[in-house]
Coordinates of C-alpha atoms and ligand atoms in Angstrom, one line a residue:
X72 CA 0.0 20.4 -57.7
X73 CA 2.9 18.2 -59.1
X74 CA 4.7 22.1 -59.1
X75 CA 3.8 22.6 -56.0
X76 CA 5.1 19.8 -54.4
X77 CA 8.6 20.3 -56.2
X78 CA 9.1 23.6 -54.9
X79 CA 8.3 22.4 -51.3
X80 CA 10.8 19.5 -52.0
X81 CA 13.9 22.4 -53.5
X82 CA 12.9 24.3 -50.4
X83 CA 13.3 22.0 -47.7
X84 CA 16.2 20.8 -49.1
X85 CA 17.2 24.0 -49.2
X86 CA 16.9 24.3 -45.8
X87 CA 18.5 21.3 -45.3
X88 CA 21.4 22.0 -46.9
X89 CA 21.9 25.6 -45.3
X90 CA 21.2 24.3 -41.7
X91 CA 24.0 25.9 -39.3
X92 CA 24.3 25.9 -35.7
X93 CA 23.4 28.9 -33.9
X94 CA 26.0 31.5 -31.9
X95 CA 24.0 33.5 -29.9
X96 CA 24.8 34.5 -26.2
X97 CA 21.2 32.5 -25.5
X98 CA 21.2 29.8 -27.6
X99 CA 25.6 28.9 -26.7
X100 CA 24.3 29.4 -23.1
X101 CA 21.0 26.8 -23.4
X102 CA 23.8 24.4 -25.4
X103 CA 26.0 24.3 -22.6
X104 CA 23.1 23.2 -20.1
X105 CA 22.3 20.4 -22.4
X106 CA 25.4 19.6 -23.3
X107 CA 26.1 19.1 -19.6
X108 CA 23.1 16.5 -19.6
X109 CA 23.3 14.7 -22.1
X110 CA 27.5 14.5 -22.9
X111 CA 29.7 15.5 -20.2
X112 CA 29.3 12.0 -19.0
X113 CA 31.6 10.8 -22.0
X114 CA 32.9 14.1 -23.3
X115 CA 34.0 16.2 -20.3
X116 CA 34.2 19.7 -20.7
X117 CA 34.9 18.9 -24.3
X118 CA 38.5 18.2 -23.9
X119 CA 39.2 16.1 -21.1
X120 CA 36.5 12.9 -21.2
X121 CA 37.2 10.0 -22.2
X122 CA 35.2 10.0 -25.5
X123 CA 36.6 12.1 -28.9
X124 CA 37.9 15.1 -28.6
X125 CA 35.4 18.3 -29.1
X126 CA 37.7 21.0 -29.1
X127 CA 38.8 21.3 -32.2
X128 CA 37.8 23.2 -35.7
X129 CA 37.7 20.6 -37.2
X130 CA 35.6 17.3 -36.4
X131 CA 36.6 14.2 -38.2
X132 CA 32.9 12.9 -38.3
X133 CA 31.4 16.4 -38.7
X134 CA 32.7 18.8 -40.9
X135 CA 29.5 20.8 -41.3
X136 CA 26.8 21.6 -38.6
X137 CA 24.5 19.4 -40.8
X138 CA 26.7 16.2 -39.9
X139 CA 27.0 17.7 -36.5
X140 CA 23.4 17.8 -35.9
X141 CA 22.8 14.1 -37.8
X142 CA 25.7 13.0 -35.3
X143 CA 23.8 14.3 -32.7
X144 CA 20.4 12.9 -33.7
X145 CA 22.0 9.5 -34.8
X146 CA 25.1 8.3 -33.0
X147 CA 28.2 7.2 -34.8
X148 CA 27.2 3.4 -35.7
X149 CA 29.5 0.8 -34.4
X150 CA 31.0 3.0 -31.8
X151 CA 30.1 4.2 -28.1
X152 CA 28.9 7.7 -29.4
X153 CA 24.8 7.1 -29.0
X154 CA 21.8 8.7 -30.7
X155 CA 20.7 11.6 -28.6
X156 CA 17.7 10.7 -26.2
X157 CA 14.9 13.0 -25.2
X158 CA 16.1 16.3 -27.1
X159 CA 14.4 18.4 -29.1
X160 CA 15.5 19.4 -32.5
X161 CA 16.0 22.8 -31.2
X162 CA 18.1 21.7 -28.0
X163 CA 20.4 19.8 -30.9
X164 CA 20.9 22.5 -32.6
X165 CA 21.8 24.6 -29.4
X166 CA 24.0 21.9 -28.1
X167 CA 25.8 22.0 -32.0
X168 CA 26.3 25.4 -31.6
X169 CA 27.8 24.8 -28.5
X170 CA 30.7 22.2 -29.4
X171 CA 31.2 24.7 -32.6
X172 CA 32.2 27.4 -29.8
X173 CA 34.2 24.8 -28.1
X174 CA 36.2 24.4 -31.6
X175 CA 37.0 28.1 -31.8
X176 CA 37.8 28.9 -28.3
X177 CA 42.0 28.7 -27.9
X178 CA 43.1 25.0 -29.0
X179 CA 44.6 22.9 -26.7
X180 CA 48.6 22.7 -25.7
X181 CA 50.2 20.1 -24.9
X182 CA 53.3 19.6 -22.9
X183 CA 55.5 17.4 -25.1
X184 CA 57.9 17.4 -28.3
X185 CA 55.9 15.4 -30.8
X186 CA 58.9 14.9 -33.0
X187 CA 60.7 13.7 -30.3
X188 CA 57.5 11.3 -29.5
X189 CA 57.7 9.9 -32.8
X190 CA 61.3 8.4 -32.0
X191 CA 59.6 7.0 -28.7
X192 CA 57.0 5.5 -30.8
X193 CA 58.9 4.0 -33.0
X194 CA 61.9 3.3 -30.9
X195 CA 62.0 2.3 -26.9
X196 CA 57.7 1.8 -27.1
X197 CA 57.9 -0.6 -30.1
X198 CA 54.1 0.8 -30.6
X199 CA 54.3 0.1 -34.4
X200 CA 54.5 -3.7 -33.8
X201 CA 50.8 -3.7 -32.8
X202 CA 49.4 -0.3 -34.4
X203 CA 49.3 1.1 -37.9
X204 CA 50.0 4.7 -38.6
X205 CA 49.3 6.4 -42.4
X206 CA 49.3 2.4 -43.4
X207 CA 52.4 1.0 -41.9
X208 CA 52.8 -0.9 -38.5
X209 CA 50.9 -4.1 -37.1
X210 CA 47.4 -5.1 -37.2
X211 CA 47.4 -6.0 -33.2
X212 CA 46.1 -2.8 -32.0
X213 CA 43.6 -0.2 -33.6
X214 CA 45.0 2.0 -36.4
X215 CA 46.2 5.3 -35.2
X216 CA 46.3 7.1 -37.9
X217 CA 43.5 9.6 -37.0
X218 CA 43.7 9.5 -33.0
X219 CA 44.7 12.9 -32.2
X220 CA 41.2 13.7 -33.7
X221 CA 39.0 10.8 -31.9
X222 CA 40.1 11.4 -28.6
X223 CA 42.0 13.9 -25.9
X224 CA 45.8 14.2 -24.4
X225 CA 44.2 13.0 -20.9
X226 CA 42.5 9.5 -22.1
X227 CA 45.9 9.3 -24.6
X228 CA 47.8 9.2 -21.6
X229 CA 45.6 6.6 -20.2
X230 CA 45.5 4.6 -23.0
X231 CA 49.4 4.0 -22.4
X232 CA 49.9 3.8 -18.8
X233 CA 46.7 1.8 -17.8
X234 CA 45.5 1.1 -20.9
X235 CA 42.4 -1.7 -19.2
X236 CA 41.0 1.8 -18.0
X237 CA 40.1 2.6 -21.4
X238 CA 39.8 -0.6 -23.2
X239 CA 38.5 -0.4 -26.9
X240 CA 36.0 -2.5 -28.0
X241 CA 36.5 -5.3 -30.5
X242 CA 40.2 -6.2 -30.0
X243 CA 39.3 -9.1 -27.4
X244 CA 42.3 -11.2 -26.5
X245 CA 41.6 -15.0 -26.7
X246 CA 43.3 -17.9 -25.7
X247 CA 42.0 -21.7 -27.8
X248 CA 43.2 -25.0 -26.5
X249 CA 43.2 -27.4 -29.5
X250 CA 42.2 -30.9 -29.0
X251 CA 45.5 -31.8 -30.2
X252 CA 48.5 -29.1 -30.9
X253 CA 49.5 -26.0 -29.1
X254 CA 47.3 -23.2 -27.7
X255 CA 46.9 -20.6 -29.7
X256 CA 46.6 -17.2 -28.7
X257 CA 45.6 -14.4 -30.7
X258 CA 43.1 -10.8 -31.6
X259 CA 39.4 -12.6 -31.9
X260 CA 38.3 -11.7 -35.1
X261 CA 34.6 -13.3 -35.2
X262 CA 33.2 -16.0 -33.3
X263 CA 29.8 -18.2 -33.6
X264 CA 28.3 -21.2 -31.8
X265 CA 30.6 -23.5 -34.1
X266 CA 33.8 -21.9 -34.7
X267 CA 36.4 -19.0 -33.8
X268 CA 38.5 -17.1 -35.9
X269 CA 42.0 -15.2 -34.9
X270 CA 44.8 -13.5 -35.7
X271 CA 48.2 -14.2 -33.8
X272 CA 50.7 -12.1 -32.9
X273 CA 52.6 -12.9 -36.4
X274 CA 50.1 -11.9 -38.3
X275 CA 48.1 -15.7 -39.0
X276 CA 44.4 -16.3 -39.1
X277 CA 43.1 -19.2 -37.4
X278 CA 40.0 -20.8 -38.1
X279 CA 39.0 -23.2 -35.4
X280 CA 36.3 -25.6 -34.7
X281 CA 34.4 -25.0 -31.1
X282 CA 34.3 -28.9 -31.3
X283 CA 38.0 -29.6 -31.5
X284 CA 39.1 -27.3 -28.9
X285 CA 39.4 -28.2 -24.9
X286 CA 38.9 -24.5 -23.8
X287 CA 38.6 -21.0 -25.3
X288 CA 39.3 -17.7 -22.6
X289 CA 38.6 -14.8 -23.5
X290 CA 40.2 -11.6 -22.0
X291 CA 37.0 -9.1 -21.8
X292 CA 38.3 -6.8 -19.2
X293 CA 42.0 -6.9 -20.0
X294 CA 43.6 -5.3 -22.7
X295 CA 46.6 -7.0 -24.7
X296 CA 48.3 -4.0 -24.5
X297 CA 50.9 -3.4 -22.0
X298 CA 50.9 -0.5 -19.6
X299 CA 54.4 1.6 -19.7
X300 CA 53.9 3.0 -16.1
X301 CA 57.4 3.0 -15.1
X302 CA 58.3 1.7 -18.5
X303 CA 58.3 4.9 -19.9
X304 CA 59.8 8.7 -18.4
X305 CA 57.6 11.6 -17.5
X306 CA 59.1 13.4 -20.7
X307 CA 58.7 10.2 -23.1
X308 CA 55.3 10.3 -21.7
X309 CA 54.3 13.6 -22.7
X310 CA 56.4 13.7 -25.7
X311 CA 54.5 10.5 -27.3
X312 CA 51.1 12.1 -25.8
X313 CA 52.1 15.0 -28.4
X314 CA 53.1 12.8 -31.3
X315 CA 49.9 10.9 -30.5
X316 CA 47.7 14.0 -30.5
X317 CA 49.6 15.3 -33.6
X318 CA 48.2 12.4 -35.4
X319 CA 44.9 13.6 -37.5
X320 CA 44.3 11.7 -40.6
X321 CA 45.8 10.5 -43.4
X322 CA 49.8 11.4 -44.2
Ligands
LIG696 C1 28.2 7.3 -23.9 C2 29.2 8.2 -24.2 C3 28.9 9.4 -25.1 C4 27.9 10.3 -25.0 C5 26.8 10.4 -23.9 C6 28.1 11.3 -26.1 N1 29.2 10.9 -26.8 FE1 29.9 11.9 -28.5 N2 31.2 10.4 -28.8 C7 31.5 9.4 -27.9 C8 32.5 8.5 -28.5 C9 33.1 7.3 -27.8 C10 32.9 9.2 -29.7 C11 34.0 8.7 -30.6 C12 33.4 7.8 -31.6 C13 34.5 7.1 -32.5 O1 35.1 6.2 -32.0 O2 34.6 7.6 -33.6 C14 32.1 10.3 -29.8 C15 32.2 11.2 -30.9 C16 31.5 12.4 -31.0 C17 31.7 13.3 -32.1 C18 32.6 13.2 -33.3 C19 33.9 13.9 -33.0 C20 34.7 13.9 -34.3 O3 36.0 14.3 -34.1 O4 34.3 13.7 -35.4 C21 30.9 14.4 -31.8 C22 30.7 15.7 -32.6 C23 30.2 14.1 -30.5 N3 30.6 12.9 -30.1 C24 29.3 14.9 -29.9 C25 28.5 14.6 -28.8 C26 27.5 15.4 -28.3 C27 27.1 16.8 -28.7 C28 26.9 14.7 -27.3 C29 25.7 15.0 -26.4 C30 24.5 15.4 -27.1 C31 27.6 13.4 -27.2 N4 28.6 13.4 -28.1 C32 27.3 12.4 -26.3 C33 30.8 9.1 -26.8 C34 29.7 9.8 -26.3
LIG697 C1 51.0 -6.0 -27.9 C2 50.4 -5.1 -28.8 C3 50.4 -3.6 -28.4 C4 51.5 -2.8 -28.2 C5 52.9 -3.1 -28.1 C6 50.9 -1.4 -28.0 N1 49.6 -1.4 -28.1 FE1 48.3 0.2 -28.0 N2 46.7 -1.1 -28.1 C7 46.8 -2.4 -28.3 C8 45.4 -3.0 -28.3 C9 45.0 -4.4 -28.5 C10 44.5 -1.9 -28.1 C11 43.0 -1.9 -28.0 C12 42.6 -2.3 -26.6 C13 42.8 -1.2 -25.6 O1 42.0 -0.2 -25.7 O2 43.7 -1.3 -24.8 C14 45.4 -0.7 -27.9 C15 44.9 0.6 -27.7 C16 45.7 1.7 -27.8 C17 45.2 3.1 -27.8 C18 43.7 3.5 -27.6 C19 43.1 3.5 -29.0 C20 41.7 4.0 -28.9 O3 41.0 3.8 -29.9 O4 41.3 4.7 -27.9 C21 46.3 3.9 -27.9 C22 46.3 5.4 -27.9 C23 47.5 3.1 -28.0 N3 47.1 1.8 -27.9 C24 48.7 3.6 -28.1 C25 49.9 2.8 -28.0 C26 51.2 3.3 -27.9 C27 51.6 4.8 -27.9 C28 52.1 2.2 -27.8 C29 53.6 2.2 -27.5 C30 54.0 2.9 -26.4 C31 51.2 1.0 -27.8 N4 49.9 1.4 -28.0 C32 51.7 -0.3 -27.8 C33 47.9 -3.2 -28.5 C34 49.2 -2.7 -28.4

């Protein structure tokens, strides 16, 4: 009995472990239909929503089809990427065989110099004093270090010239009023009935008591990053868009 169950247990893991998406002309065909329903809405055609990026060999969050599927099946916790709803296993893993064909099909090109987008970055954009890249830069913004992989050259572009159009969560701007003192403005960091915590634009964290403040604002809909629309040329546009996209982990 005891055996009997062990063998079960080293063959389904077995299973597990071997799972991969399939590539048939049916089951890429039924994937495609699916992946219409259920993530177009975010991902596009794979390449141009406003969620990660799909085209591409190789997915940060899923570097085998057994991630891809969990992915899939689960969500990404803490982020905007839900748990599938109403799909069968089998529809999951036509749908994952689907975004694998999207990762070998041509990548994509994009229009600008990414060398040259790294001076624009670092330079006339002064991007680095709110964002981190491979550990260095400013805690004001999310770290970029691995954006070219989480997300595509069209919602990159947006991100810089209207960047409220696609607002990240958790990097709320808010404003405190001390009873006494200067406001204090600054990334909200946490926040319960009693106190609220941020960072200011040097770098200090601020603990404050709701009880000793005249008024808290919080910007939900606003991002504290500028838009360079007009700030910035066509060409230092797309060359940062390519410096952006260029960026894929850790360097
Ligand atoms: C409500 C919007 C939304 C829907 C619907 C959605 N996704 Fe996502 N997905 C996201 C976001 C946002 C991310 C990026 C998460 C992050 O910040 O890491 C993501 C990430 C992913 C990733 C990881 C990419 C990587 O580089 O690791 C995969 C794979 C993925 N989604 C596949 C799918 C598939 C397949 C479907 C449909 C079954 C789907 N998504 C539906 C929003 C969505
Ligand atoms: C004053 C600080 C500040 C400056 C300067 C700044 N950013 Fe941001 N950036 C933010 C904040 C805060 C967010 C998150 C809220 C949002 O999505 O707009 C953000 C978001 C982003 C995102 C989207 C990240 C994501 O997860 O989708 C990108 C891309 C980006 N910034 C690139 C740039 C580039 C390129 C520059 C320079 C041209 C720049 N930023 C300058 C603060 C800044």
């Amino acid at each position: 009995m005891m055996r009997l169950i062990l063998i079960g247990l080293m063959f389904s893991v077995g299973v597990w472990a071997q799972l991969s998406a399939p590539s048939d002309k049916a089951s890429l065909s039924a994937g495609k239909t699916q992946f219409e329903i259920h993530c177009a809405f975010c991902h596009g055609r794979g390449d141009d929503g406003f969620a990660a990026n799909l085209v591409s060999p190789n997915l940060v969050h899923a570097p085998t089809d057994t991630a891809l599927v969990s992915i899939i099946r689960n969500g990404i916790l803490g982020t905007d990427m839900p748990p599938a709803l109403g799909m069968t296993e089998e529809q999951m893993m036509q749908v994952a065989g689907y975004v694998r064909s999207l990762g070998r099909s041509a990548p994509i090109t994009v229009a600008g110099d990414a060398a040259k987008g790294k001076a624009v970055y670092q330079g006339k954009g002064g991007c680095g004093g709110c964002h981190m890249v491979g550990g260095a830069g400013g805690k004001m913004g999310p770290d970029l270090t691995q954006i070219g992989a989480m997300r595509s050259p069209a919602n990159l572009r947006t991100s810089i010239v209207d960047p409220n159009a696609t607002l990240a969560g958790g990097w709320t701007m808010v404003h405190v009023t001390p009873k006494t003192g200067a406001q204090v403005n600054g990334i909200r960091l946490s926040e319960d009935n009693f106190r609220i915590n941020l960072r200011d634009g040097r770098g200090r964290i601020h603990s404050i008591a709701k009880d000793q403040t005249t008024a808290i604002t919080r910007d939900l809909t606003k991002s504290s990053m500028p838009s360079y629309q007009g700030r910035l040329n066509a060409k230092e546009l797309d060359d940062l868009v390519a410096y952006l996209f260029s960026l894929r982990g850790a360097m």
